[in-house]
Every structure is written in structure tokens, then in C-alpha cells.
């Protein structure tokens, strides 16, 4: 049995969807401890590992990705949609939530659509400057839309669009005001929770090439499970500067405080956390059908709040050039730090939670 005061958060797949959902859940419970928060996801995503560990009930429905090049994959997803909608209707009947919010990912579309059609209170949260297909469609049906980037508003069809920002993890939020003075120049690199082979190979090649750019340079490199052995062995052959490879970094707040610049993908979570700490990112967007990471990066570049290298243009020489141009101009870095800080909206999860509870 569930309590009468239930809210459902639908979505997942990657940490970029799951962790903001958890931040919203925590903010809701802080405002009303009697609330019972349930998550809905699919068996394919990371939510199966993350959500139960965070102490929330998790329910699975069938769903998949429509915005793919493979016709076979698209057909498989189309066949799953009726099943997912039926499972959503049954689950909504059991939970009878006060509110349903979709945070993106495979499960968000069918569950939020079913909730909206039945007549439940619904909202979507869109993390990217260019919303995905599912949220563009869902925006016509839901009561409210929450966005991170102002650019997203023009793609959504809804009279209540609120720029609430990116809900970041509590340990990130609590650490943002601390700062350190570094003797060396600190570079933090990561390619998302799974790592990025393209970024891993380029950065390690750049480091091992040596030269003036590695003088007084210290690197922390989150590699991911697939490449950690190969990249660690590569560095152990004689890296010309201080470099620490990690499979996964659990204490990101510590390393955000440590870093002068970061090299990363263009996910909204990475950008929001960089903005929270006031760290300049060099972004290598993950190529995708809708280029949403590139749109996120372009939003920063247009405001002189970050740099972007398209994956097709990424070489060790280009990466070194971007790092050196920032490292050699402190006045430019100081200006860019102020510019990226303007992207950070404090207590975003609480802003969203208050809007939901209204």
C-alpha cells in the first residue's frame, strides 16, 4: 500500500536524468516529509542500480528510444509503446499520485503521457537547450514545463514554462562556495559516468606527448571501466606530468574544488555542476541525432562561458591549444568564470518542488 500523498518521478537511463530526479525527490520530502516518492524507469537504464540505493521504490515499464538511425531499433520501440502505456495506466491506478513529473529518459514519455491523458497533474523537466522529441511532444499535454536553458522555451508548446535550472546533487550544492589556490594548473577530465574512449585517447596522447604545456600541470582523469586498464598502463610508461587516472570518481565535489578547468562532454549535468563551481569547461559534445549536447555547448560559447571542440575536430594538438589559450590569460579566465556562474540557479530542486506542491 502507498500513502495518499504520492508523487511519481518518471525517467532515467543515465545519471544526467536520474540524479536530478533524486535531487527533486529529496527537495519534495524536505518540504513535506509525509510524501511518498516513487520512481518509474526501464530495466535498460542505470536507475536499477542507483534508485534503490537511494532508498526510493522503483517500478519498471517497457519503453525504448525512437530517435535512432536503426529502423529495426525504431520498430522494436514502437512495439513496446502500447505495452508501456498499458503498464503505465495500471501503475497509475495503483499509486494514484498527486503529481507526475518526467525527467527525461525512456520511461518518461509513455508514463507522463498516460498520466496526462487520464487527468493527473503532470510536468516535464527538460535539461537541454534543444529538447528531445519526447519532451517536445509531451509539452502540449502537461501542466508545466521546467527548463535549464532559456533556449529550450521556443521548442515547447506550453503556457507555463519555468526556467528553474539544473537540480544538482546535495554534496555539490553544499560545496559550491568553497575555493582553493593552486600551485599547479589543475585539469579535470571526464567523459560521463561510462567514460569516453575518444576523450580518453585524445587526452592521454596529449599528456604523453609532453612539451611546454605539461609544465606545472596536474591532471585528474576519470576514464571509465572500459578503458581504465589501457589508459593507466599508458600513463605508467612515463607521464611527463602529475596525472591520476580513476575508473570512476564518487567524490566529484572534491575534484570540482580542485580543478582550474575541466574537459568534458556536453551533458546538462556536467555544465550545471561546472557553473555551480565557476569552472571553465572545454566541451567535446557527444554526436547525436539531435545534437543536444552541441546546442548546450553553443549556449555557453555564445556567452563566452566555455569552449567547444566538435568531436570530428578533436586532436591532441587542438586540445593542447585550447588549454594553453585559457591557461595563459588569467583575465580571460576570470571573465569566463563570472560568465559561467550566471548559468547557475541555486536550489533548483527546491524551486521545482515548490512549484509541484502548489
Short mmCIF file of N, CA, C and O in Angstrom, two decimals, residues 124-198:
data_model
loop_
_atom_site.label_atom_id
_atom_site.label_comp_id
_atom_site.label_asym_id
_atom_site.label_seq_id
_atom_site.Cartn_x
_atom_site.Cartn_y
_atom_site.Cartn_z
N UNK A 124 7.00 18.24 -16.99
CA UNK A 124 8.25 17.69 -17.51
C UNK A 124 9.39 18.63 -17.13
O UNK A 124 9.18 19.83 -16.96
N UNK A 125 10.57 18.03 -16.99
CA UNK A 125 11.79 18.81 -16.76
C UNK A 125 12.71 18.52 -17.93
O UNK A 125 12.98 17.36 -18.24
N UNK A 126 13.16 19.59 -18.60
CA UNK A 126 13.99 19.45 -19.80
C UNK A 126 15.39 20.01 -19.53
O UNK A 126 15.55 21.21 -19.31
N UNK A 127 16.42 19.15 -19.55
CA UNK A 127 17.76 19.61 -19.18
C UNK A 127 18.55 20.28 -20.29
O UNK A 127 19.55 20.92 -20.02
N UNK A 128 18.11 20.11 -21.56
CA UNK A 128 18.95 20.55 -22.68
C UNK A 128 18.42 21.80 -23.37
O UNK A 128 17.24 22.11 -23.33
N UNK A 129 19.34 22.51 -24.04
CA UNK A 129 18.97 23.70 -24.81
C UNK A 129 18.06 23.32 -25.97
O UNK A 129 17.17 24.10 -26.37
N UNK A 130 18.27 22.13 -26.53
CA UNK A 130 17.42 21.60 -27.60
C UNK A 130 16.67 20.39 -27.05
O UNK A 130 17.25 19.32 -26.89
N UNK A 131 15.38 20.54 -26.70
CA UNK A 131 14.64 19.41 -26.12
C UNK A 131 14.56 18.23 -27.06
O UNK A 131 14.53 18.38 -28.29
N UNK A 132 14.53 17.04 -26.47
CA UNK A 132 14.36 15.83 -27.25
C UNK A 132 12.95 15.71 -27.80
O UNK A 132 12.02 16.43 -27.40
N UNK A 133 12.77 14.75 -28.71
CA UNK A 133 11.47 14.56 -29.36
C UNK A 133 10.35 14.31 -28.36
O UNK A 133 9.26 14.87 -28.47
N UNK A 134 10.62 13.46 -27.36
CA UNK A 134 9.58 13.09 -26.39
C UNK A 134 9.06 14.31 -25.64
O UNK A 134 7.85 14.51 -25.52
N UNK A 135 9.96 15.14 -25.14
CA UNK A 135 9.53 16.32 -24.37
C UNK A 135 8.89 17.37 -25.25
O UNK A 135 8.00 18.11 -24.80
N UNK A 136 9.31 17.47 -26.51
CA UNK A 136 8.63 18.41 -27.42
C UNK A 136 7.17 18.01 -27.60
O UNK A 136 6.28 18.87 -27.62
N UNK A 137 6.93 16.72 -27.70
CA UNK A 137 5.55 16.24 -27.84
C UNK A 137 4.78 16.35 -26.53
O UNK A 137 3.63 16.81 -26.50
N UNK A 138 5.43 15.96 -25.44
CA UNK A 138 4.76 15.97 -24.13
C UNK A 138 4.38 17.37 -23.68
O UNK A 138 3.41 17.55 -22.93
N UNK A 139 5.13 18.38 -24.11
CA UNK A 139 4.88 19.75 -23.65
C UNK A 139 3.46 20.22 -23.95
O UNK A 139 2.93 21.09 -23.26
N UNK A 140 2.83 19.64 -24.96
CA UNK A 140 1.46 20.01 -25.32
C UNK A 140 0.43 19.46 -24.33
O UNK A 140 -0.69 19.95 -24.26
N UNK A 141 0.82 18.43 -23.58
CA UNK A 141 -0.14 17.72 -22.73
C UNK A 141 0.01 18.03 -21.25
O UNK A 141 -0.94 17.86 -20.48
N UNK A 142 1.20 18.43 -20.81
CA UNK A 142 1.45 18.57 -19.37
C UNK A 142 1.02 19.94 -18.86
O UNK A 142 0.80 20.88 -19.62
N UNK A 143 0.93 20.05 -17.52
CA UNK A 143 0.52 21.31 -16.90
C UNK A 143 1.66 22.33 -16.87
O UNK A 143 1.42 23.53 -17.03
N UNK A 144 2.90 21.86 -16.64
CA UNK A 144 4.03 22.77 -16.52
C UNK A 144 5.26 22.16 -17.17
O UNK A 144 5.39 20.94 -17.23
N UNK A 145 6.15 23.05 -17.63
CA UNK A 145 7.46 22.62 -18.13
C UNK A 145 8.55 23.37 -17.37
O UNK A 145 8.48 24.59 -17.23
N UNK A 146 9.54 22.62 -16.88
CA UNK A 146 10.70 23.22 -16.23
C UNK A 146 11.89 23.07 -17.17
O UNK A 146 12.11 21.98 -17.73
N UNK A 147 12.66 24.15 -17.37
CA UNK A 147 13.80 24.09 -18.27
C UNK A 147 15.05 24.59 -17.57
O UNK A 147 14.99 25.33 -16.58
N UNK A 148 16.20 24.17 -18.10
CA UNK A 148 17.51 24.64 -17.62
C UNK A 148 17.97 25.82 -18.47
O UNK A 148 18.38 26.85 -17.97
N UNK A 149 17.87 25.66 -19.79
CA UNK A 149 18.32 26.68 -20.73
C UNK A 149 17.14 27.48 -21.26
O UNK A 149 16.11 26.91 -21.65
N UNK A 150 17.29 28.80 -21.33
CA UNK A 150 16.24 29.66 -21.88
C UNK A 150 15.94 29.30 -23.33
O UNK A 150 14.79 29.41 -23.79
N UNK A 151 16.96 28.81 -24.06
CA UNK A 151 16.78 28.47 -25.48
C UNK A 151 15.74 27.38 -25.69
O UNK A 151 15.15 27.26 -26.77
N UNK A 152 15.51 26.55 -24.66
CA UNK A 152 14.58 25.43 -24.80
C UNK A 152 13.13 25.89 -24.93
O UNK A 152 12.28 25.17 -25.48
N UNK A 153 12.83 27.07 -24.42
CA UNK A 153 11.44 27.53 -24.35
C UNK A 153 10.76 27.57 -25.71
O UNK A 153 9.59 27.24 -25.85
N UNK A 154 11.51 27.97 -26.74
CA UNK A 154 10.89 28.15 -28.06
C UNK A 154 10.47 26.82 -28.71
O UNK A 154 9.67 26.81 -29.65
N UNK A 155 10.98 25.71 -28.19
CA UNK A 155 10.63 24.41 -28.75
C UNK A 155 9.45 23.74 -28.04
O UNK A 155 8.95 22.71 -28.49
N UNK A 156 9.03 24.31 -26.91
CA UNK A 156 7.99 23.68 -26.10
C UNK A 156 6.67 24.43 -26.23
O UNK A 156 6.64 25.66 -26.21
N UNK A 157 5.58 23.69 -26.36
CA UNK A 157 4.25 24.28 -26.54
C UNK A 157 3.48 24.20 -25.22
O UNK A 157 2.79 23.22 -24.94
N UNK A 158 3.66 25.23 -24.38
CA UNK A 158 3.01 25.23 -23.08
C UNK A 158 2.98 26.67 -22.56
O UNK A 158 3.91 27.43 -22.80
N UNK A 159 1.92 27.01 -21.84
CA UNK A 159 1.80 28.39 -21.33
C UNK A 159 2.55 28.59 -20.02
O UNK A 159 2.77 29.72 -19.60
N UNK A 160 2.93 27.48 -19.36
CA UNK A 160 3.67 27.58 -18.10
C UNK A 160 5.05 26.94 -18.24
O UNK A 160 5.23 25.75 -17.96
N UNK A 161 6.01 27.73 -18.71
CA UNK A 161 7.39 27.26 -18.85
C UNK A 161 8.24 28.04 -17.85
O UNK A 161 8.30 29.26 -17.91
N UNK A 162 8.87 27.32 -16.94
CA UNK A 162 9.62 27.94 -15.84
C UNK A 162 11.09 27.58 -15.97
O UNK A 162 11.44 26.40 -16.01
N UNK A 163 11.95 28.60 -16.05
CA UNK A 163 13.39 28.34 -16.10
C UNK A 163 13.89 28.15 -14.66
O UNK A 163 14.20 29.10 -13.95
N UNK A 164 13.96 26.89 -14.26
CA UNK A 164 14.27 26.55 -12.86
C UNK A 164 15.72 26.14 -12.67
O UNK A 164 16.20 26.07 -11.54
N UNK A 165 16.42 25.84 -13.76
CA UNK A 165 17.81 25.43 -13.62
C UNK A 165 17.95 23.92 -13.46
O UNK A 165 17.00 23.16 -13.58
N UNK A 166 19.17 23.52 -13.16
CA UNK A 166 19.52 22.11 -13.03
C UNK A 166 19.61 21.71 -11.56
O UNK A 166 20.44 22.24 -10.82
N UNK A 167 18.76 20.79 -11.11
CA UNK A 167 18.91 20.28 -9.74
C UNK A 167 20.20 19.49 -9.62
O UNK A 167 20.38 18.48 -10.31
N UNK A 168 21.12 19.98 -8.80
CA UNK A 168 22.40 19.29 -8.63
C UNK A 168 22.42 18.56 -7.30
O UNK A 168 21.65 18.85 -6.39
N UNK A 169 23.32 17.59 -7.20
CA UNK A 169 23.41 16.75 -6.01
C UNK A 169 23.71 17.59 -4.77
O UNK A 169 24.41 18.59 -4.84
N UNK A 170 23.19 17.15 -3.64
CA UNK A 170 23.31 17.92 -2.39
C UNK A 170 24.77 18.19 -2.04
O UNK A 170 25.12 19.29 -1.60
N UNK A 171 25.66 17.20 -2.27
CA UNK A 171 27.06 17.39 -1.92
C UNK A 171 27.72 18.44 -2.83
O UNK A 171 28.67 19.11 -2.43
N UNK A 172 27.22 18.58 -4.05
CA UNK A 172 27.71 19.62 -4.96
C UNK A 172 27.20 20.98 -4.49
O UNK A 172 27.96 21.95 -4.38
N UNK A 173 25.91 21.05 -4.20
CA UNK A 173 25.28 22.31 -3.79
C UNK A 173 25.93 22.87 -2.53
O UNK A 173 26.16 24.07 -2.41
N UNK A 174 26.26 22.00 -1.59
CA UNK A 174 26.80 22.46 -0.31
C UNK A 174 28.26 22.89 -0.41
O UNK A 174 28.77 23.57 0.47
N UNK A 175 28.94 22.49 -1.49
CA UNK A 175 30.37 22.77 -1.60
C UNK A 175 30.70 23.91 -2.55
O UNK A 175 31.85 24.29 -2.68
N UNK A 176 29.71 24.49 -3.22
CA UNK A 176 30.00 25.42 -4.32
C UNK A 176 30.70 26.69 -3.88
O UNK A 176 31.39 27.31 -4.67
N UNK A 177 30.56 27.12 -2.64
CA UNK A 177 31.11 28.41 -2.23
C UNK A 177 32.56 28.31 -1.75
O UNK A 177 33.17 29.31 -1.44
N UNK A 178 33.10 27.10 -1.67
CA UNK A 178 34.48 26.93 -1.23
C UNK A 178 35.43 27.09 -2.42
O UNK A 178 35.07 26.83 -3.55
N UNK A 179 36.63 27.54 -2.16
CA UNK A 179 37.61 27.70 -3.24
C UNK A 179 39.01 27.44 -2.71
O UNK A 179 39.26 27.52 -1.51
N UNK A 180 39.91 27.13 -3.63
CA UNK A 180 41.29 26.85 -3.23
C UNK A 180 42.25 27.59 -4.16
O UNK A 180 41.90 27.94 -5.28
N UNK A 181 43.47 27.83 -3.69
CA UNK A 181 44.53 28.42 -4.52
C UNK A 181 45.50 27.30 -4.90
O UNK A 181 46.04 26.62 -4.04
N UNK A 182 45.70 27.13 -6.20
CA UNK A 182 46.51 26.02 -6.68
C UNK A 182 47.92 26.47 -7.07
O UNK A 182 48.08 27.47 -7.76
N UNK A 183 48.93 25.69 -6.62
CA UNK A 183 50.31 25.97 -7.05
C UNK A 183 50.50 25.53 -8.50
O UNK A 183 51.17 26.19 -9.28
N UNK A 184 49.91 24.39 -8.85
CA UNK A 184 49.96 23.91 -10.23
C UNK A 184 48.66 24.26 -10.94
O UNK A 184 47.69 24.70 -10.32
N UNK A 185 48.64 24.06 -12.26
CA UNK A 185 47.41 24.26 -13.02
C UNK A 185 46.69 22.92 -13.06
O UNK A 185 47.25 21.91 -13.51
N UNK A 186 45.45 22.90 -12.59
CA UNK A 186 44.72 21.65 -12.39
C UNK A 186 43.68 21.43 -13.49
O UNK A 186 42.79 22.26 -13.68
N UNK A 187 43.79 20.30 -14.16
CA UNK A 187 42.87 19.93 -15.24
C UNK A 187 42.12 18.66 -14.84
O UNK A 187 42.74 17.64 -14.55
N UNK A 188 40.80 18.74 -14.80
CA UNK A 188 39.94 17.59 -14.51
C UNK A 188 39.24 17.17 -15.79
O UNK A 188 38.64 18.00 -16.47
N UNK A 189 39.34 15.89 -16.15
CA UNK A 189 38.73 15.39 -17.39
C UNK A 189 37.84 14.19 -17.10
O UNK A 189 38.22 13.29 -16.34
N UNK A 190 36.68 14.18 -17.71
CA UNK A 190 35.77 13.03 -17.57
C UNK A 190 34.81 13.01 -18.76
O UNK A 190 34.45 14.03 -19.31
N UNK A 191 34.40 11.82 -19.12
CA UNK A 191 33.51 11.66 -20.27
C UNK A 191 32.16 11.10 -19.90
O UNK A 191 31.59 10.29 -20.63
N UNK A 192 31.62 11.52 -18.76
CA UNK A 192 30.35 10.96 -18.29
C UNK A 192 30.57 9.73 -17.44
O UNK A 192 31.70 9.25 -17.29
N UNK A 193 29.49 9.19 -16.90
CA UNK A 193 29.61 8.06 -15.96
C UNK A 193 30.20 6.81 -16.62
O UNK A 193 30.81 5.99 -15.94
N UNK A 194 30.03 6.66 -17.93
CA UNK A 194 30.56 5.48 -18.63
C UNK A 194 31.95 5.72 -19.22
O UNK A 194 32.59 4.80 -19.70
N UNK A 195 32.40 6.98 -19.18
CA UNK A 195 33.67 7.32 -19.80
C UNK A 195 33.50 7.58 -21.30
O UNK A 195 32.45 7.31 -21.88
N UNK A 196 34.53 8.11 -21.93
CA UNK A 196 34.52 8.40 -23.37
C UNK A 196 35.86 7.98 -23.96
O UNK A 196 36.89 8.55 -23.62
N UNK A 197 35.83 6.99 -24.84
CA UNK A 197 37.08 6.50 -25.45
C UNK A 197 37.76 7.59 -26.27
O UNK A 197 38.98 7.72 -26.25
N UNK A 198 36.97 8.38 -26.98
CA UNK A 198 37.52 9.46 -27.80
C UNK A 198 38.27 10.45 -26.92
O UNK A 198 39.41 10.83 -27.21
#
